[in-house]
XYZ file of N, CA, C and O in Angstrom:
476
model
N 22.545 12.968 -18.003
C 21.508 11.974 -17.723
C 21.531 11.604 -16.252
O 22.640 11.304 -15.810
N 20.506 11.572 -15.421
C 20.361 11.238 -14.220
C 19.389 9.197 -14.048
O 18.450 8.692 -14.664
N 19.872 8.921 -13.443
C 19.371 7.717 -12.929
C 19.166 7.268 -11.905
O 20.143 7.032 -11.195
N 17.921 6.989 -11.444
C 17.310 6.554 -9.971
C 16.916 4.887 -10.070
O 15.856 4.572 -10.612
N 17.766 3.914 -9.555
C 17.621 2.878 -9.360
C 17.492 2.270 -8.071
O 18.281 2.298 -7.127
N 16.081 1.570 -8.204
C 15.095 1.180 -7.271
C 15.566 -0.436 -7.052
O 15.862 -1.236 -7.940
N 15.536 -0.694 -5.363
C 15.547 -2.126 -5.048
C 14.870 -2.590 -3.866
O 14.985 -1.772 -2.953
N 14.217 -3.595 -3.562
C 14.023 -4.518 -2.282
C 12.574 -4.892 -2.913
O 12.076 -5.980 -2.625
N 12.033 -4.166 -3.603
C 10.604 -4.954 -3.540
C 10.578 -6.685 -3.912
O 11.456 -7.376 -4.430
N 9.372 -7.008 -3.481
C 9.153 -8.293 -3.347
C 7.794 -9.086 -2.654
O 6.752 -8.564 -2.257
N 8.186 -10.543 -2.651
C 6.700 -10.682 -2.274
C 6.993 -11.001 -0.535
O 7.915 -11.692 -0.101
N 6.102 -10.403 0.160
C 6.088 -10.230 1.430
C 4.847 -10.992 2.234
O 3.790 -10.940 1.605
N 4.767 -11.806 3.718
C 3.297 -12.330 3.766
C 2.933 -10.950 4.835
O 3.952 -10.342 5.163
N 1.409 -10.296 5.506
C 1.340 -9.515 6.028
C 1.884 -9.881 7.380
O 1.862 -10.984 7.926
N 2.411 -8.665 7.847
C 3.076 -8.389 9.024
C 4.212 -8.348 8.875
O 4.826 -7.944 9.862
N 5.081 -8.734 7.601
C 6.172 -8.977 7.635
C 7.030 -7.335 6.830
O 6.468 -6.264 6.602
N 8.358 -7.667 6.595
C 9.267 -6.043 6.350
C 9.750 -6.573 5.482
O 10.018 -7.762 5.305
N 9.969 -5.221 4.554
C 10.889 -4.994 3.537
C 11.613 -3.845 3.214
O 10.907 -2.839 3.153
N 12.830 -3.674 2.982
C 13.577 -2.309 3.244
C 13.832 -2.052 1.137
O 14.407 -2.806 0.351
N 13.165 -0.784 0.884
C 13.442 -0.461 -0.690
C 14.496 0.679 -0.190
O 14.629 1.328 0.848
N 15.332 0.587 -1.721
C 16.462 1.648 -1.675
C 16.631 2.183 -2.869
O 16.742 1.411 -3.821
N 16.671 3.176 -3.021
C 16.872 3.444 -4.525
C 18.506 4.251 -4.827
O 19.215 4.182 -3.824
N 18.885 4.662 -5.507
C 20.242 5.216 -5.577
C 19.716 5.996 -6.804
O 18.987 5.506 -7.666
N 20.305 7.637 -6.773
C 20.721 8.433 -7.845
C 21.816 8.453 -8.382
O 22.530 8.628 -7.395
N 22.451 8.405 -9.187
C 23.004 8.749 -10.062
C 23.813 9.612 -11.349
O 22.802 10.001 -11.932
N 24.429 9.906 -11.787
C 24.283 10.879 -13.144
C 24.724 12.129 -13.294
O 25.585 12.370 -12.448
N 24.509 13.025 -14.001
C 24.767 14.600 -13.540
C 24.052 15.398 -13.255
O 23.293 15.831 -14.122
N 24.009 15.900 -11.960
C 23.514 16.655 -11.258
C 24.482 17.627 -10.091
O 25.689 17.555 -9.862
N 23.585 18.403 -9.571
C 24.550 18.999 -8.962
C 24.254 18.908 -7.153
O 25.055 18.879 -6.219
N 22.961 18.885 -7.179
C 22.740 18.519 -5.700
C 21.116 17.751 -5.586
O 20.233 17.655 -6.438
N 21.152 17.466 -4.728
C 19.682 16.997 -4.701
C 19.031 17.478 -3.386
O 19.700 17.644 -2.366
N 17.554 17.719 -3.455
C 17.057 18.660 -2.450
C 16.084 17.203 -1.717
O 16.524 16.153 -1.249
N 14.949 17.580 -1.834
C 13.989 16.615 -1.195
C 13.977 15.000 -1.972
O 14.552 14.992 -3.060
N 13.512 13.952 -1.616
C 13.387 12.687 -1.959
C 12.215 12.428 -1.270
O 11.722 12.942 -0.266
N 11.823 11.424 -2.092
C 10.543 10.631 -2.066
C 10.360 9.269 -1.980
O 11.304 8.573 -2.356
N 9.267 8.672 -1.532
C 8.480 7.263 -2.264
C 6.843 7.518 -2.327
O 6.046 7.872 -1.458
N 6.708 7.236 -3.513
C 5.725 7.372 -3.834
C 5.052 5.649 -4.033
O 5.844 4.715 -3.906
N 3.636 5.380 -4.329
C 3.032 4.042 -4.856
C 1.958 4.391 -5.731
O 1.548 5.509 -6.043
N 1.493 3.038 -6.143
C 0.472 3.085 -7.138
C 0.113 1.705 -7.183
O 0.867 0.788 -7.507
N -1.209 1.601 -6.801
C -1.958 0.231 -6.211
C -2.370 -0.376 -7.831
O -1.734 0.403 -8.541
N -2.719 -0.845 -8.287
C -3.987 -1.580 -9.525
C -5.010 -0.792 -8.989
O -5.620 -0.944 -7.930
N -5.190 0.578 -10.356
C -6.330 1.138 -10.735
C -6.358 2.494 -9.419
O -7.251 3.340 -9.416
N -5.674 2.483 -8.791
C -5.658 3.548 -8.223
C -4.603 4.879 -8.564
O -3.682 4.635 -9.343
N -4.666 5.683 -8.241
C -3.639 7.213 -8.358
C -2.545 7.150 -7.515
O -2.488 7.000 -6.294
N -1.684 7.287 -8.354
C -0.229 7.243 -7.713
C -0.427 8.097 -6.255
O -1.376 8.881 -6.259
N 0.196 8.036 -5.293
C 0.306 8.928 -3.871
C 1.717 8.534 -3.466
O 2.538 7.673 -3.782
N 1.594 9.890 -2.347
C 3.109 9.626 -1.786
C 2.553 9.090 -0.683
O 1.436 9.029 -0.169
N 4.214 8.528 -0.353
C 4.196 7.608 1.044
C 4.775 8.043 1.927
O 4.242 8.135 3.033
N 6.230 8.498 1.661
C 6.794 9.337 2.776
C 8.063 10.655 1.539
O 8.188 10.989 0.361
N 8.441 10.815 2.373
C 9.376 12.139 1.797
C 10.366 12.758 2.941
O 9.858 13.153 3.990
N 11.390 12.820 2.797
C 12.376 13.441 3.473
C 13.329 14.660 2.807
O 14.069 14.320 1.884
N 13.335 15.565 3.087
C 13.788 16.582 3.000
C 15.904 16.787 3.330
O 16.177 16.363 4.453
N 16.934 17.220 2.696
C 18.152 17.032 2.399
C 18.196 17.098 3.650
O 18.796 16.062 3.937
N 17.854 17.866 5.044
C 18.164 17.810 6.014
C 17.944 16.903 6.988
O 18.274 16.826 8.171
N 17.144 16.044 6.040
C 16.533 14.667 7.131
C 15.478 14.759 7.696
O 15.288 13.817 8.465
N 14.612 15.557 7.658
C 13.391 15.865 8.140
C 12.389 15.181 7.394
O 12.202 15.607 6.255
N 11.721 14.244 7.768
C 11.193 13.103 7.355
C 9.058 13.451 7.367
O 8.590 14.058 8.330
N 8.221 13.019 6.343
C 6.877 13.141 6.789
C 6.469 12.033 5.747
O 6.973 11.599 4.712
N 5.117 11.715 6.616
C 4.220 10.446 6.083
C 2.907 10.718 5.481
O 2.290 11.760 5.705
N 2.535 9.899 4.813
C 0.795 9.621 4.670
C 0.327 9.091 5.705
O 1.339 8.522 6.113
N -0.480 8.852 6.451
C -1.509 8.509 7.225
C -1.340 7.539 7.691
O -1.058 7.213 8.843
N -1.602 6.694 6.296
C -1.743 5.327 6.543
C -0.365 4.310 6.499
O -0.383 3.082 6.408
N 0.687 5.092 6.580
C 1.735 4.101 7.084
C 2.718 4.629 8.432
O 3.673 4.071 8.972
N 2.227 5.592 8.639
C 2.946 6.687 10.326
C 2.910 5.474 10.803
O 2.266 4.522 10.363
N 3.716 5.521 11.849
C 4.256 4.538 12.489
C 4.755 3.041 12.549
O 5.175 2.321 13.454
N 4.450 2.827 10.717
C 4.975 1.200 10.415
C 6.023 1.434 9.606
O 6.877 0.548 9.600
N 6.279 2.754 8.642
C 7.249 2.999 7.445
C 8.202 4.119 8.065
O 7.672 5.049 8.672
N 9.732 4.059 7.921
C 10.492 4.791 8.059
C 11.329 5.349 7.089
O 12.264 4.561 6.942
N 11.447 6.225 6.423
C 12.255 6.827 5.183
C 13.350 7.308 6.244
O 13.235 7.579 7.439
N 14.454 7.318 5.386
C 15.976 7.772 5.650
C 16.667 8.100 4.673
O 16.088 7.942 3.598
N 18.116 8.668 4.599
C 18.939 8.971 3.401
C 20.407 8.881 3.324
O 20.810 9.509 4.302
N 21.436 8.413 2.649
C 22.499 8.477 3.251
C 22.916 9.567 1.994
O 22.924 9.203 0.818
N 23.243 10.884 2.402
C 23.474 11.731 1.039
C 24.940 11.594 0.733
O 25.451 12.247 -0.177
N 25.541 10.856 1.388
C 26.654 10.644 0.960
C 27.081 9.709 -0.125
O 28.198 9.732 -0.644
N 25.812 8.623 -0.529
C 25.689 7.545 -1.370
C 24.727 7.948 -2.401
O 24.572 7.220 -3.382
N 23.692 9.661 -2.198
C 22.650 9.955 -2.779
C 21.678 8.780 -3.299
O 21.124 8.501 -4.362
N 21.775 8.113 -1.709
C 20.755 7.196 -1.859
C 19.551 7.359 -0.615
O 19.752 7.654 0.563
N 18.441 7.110 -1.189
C 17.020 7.102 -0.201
C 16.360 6.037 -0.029
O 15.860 5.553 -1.044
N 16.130 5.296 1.346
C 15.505 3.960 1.776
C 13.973 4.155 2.325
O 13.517 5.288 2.481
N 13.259 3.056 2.589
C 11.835 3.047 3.468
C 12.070 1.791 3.610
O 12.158 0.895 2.770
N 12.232 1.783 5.505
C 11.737 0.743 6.000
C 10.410 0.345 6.256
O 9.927 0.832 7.279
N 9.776 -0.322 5.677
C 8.467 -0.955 5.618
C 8.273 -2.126 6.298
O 8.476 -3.223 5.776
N 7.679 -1.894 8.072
C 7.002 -3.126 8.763
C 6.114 -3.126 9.150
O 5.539 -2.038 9.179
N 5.414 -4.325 9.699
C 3.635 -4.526 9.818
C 3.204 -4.226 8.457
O 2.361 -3.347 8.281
N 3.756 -4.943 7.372
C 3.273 -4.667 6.010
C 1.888 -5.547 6.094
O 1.793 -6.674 6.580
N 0.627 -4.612 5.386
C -0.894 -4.958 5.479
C -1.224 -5.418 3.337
O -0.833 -4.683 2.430
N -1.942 -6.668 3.144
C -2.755 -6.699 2.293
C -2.505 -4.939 1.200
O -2.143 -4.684 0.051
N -2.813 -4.380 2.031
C -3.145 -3.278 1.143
C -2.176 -1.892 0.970
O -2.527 -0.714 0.907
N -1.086 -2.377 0.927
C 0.395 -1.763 1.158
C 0.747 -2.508 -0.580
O 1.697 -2.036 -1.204
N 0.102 -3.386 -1.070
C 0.493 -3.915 -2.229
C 0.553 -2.901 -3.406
O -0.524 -2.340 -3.608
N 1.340 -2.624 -4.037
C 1.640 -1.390 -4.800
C 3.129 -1.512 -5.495
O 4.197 -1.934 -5.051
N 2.781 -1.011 -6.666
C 4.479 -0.425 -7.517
C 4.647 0.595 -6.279
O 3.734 0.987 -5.552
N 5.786 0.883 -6.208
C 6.282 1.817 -5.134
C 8.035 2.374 -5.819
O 9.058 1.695 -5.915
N 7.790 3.887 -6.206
C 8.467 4.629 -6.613
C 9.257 5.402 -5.909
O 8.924 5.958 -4.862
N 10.579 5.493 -6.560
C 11.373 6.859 -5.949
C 11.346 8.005 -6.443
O 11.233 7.897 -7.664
N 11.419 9.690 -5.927
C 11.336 10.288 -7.117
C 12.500 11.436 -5.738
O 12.485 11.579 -4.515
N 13.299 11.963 -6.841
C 14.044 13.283 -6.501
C 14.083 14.571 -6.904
O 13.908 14.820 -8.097
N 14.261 15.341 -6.209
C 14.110 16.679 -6.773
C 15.523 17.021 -6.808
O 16.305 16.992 -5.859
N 15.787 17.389 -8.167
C 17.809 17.447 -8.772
C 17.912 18.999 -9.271
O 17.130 19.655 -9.960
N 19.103 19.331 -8.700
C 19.882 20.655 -9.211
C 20.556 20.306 -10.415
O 21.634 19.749 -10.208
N 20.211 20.484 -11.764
C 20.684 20.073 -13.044
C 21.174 21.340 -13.685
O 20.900 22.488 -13.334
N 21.970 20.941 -14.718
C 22.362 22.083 -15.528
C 21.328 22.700 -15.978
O 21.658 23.850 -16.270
N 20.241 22.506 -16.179
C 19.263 23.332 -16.600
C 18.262 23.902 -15.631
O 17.106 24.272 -15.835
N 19.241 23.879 -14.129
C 18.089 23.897 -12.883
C 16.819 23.108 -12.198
O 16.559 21.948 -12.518
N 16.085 23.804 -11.271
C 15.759 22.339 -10.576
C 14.659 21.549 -11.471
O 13.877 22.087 -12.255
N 14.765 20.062 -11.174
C 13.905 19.602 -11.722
C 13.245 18.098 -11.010
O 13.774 17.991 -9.903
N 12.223 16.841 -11.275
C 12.230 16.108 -10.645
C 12.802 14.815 -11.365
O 13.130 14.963 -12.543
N 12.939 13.721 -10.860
C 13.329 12.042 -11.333
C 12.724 11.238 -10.347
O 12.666 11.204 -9.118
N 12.135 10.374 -11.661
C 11.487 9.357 -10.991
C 12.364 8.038 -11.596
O 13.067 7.919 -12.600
N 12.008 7.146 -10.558
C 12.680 5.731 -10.601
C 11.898 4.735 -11.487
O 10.815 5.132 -11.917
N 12.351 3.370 -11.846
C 11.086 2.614 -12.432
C 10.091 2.221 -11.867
O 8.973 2.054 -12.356
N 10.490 2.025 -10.644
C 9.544 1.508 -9.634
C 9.812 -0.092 -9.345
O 10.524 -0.777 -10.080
N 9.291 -0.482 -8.427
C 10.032 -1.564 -7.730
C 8.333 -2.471 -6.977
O 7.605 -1.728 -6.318
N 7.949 -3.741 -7.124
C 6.591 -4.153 -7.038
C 6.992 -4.848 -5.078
O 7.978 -5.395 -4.584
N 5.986 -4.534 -4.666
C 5.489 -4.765 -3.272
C 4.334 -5.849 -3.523
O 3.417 -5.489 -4.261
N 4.297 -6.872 -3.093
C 3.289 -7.448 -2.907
C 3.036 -8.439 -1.779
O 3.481 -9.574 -1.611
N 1.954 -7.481 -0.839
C 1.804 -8.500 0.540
C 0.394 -9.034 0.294
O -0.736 -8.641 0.002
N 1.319 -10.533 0.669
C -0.137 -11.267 0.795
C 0.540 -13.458 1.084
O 1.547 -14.109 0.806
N -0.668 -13.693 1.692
C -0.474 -14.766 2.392
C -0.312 -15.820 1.373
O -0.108 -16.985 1.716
């Protein structure tokens, strides 16, 4: 059994930061790429950023230059620093990993963790 447990969300006013972290868990054997993903009210889940085992980090659009993903693989844990948080950054906001399992590769997602900016 693998487990991805999600933390920092909260209620935020705009402009302000919040750092989510999630931690894996469980049996596995390695883990390749990591994620955060969101999902607004009534919209389609999307990713937000993603970093790759080597640290090679990429964004959506609309948070380049305010959101920073990182990883410490030594804790097989994955963060996003989130500042200049906007109104519309409000979203469940997910972790998801891609795991080397006994049954080979596969993905995990977290429960998700609620963001909500607003004044």
């Amino acid at each position: 059994q693998v487990q991805l447990v999600e933390s920092g969300g909260g209620l935020v006013q705009p402009g302000g930061s919040l750092r989510l972290s999630c931690a894996v868990s469980g049996s596995f054997f390695s883990i390749n790429a990591m994620a955060w993903y969101r999902q607004a009210p009534g919209k389609q889940r999307e990713l937000v950023a993603a970093v790759t085992s080597g640290g090679s980090p990429k964004y959506a659009n609309s948070v380049k230059g305010r959101f920073t993903i990182s990883r410490d693989n030594a804790k097989n844990t994955v963060y996003l620093q989130m500042n200049s948080l906007k109104p519309e950054d409000t979203a469940v906001y997910y972790c998801n990993a891609d795991l080397y399992l006994t049954t080979g590769w596969g993905g995990a997602w977290g429960q998700g963790t609620l963001v909500t900016v607003s004044s």
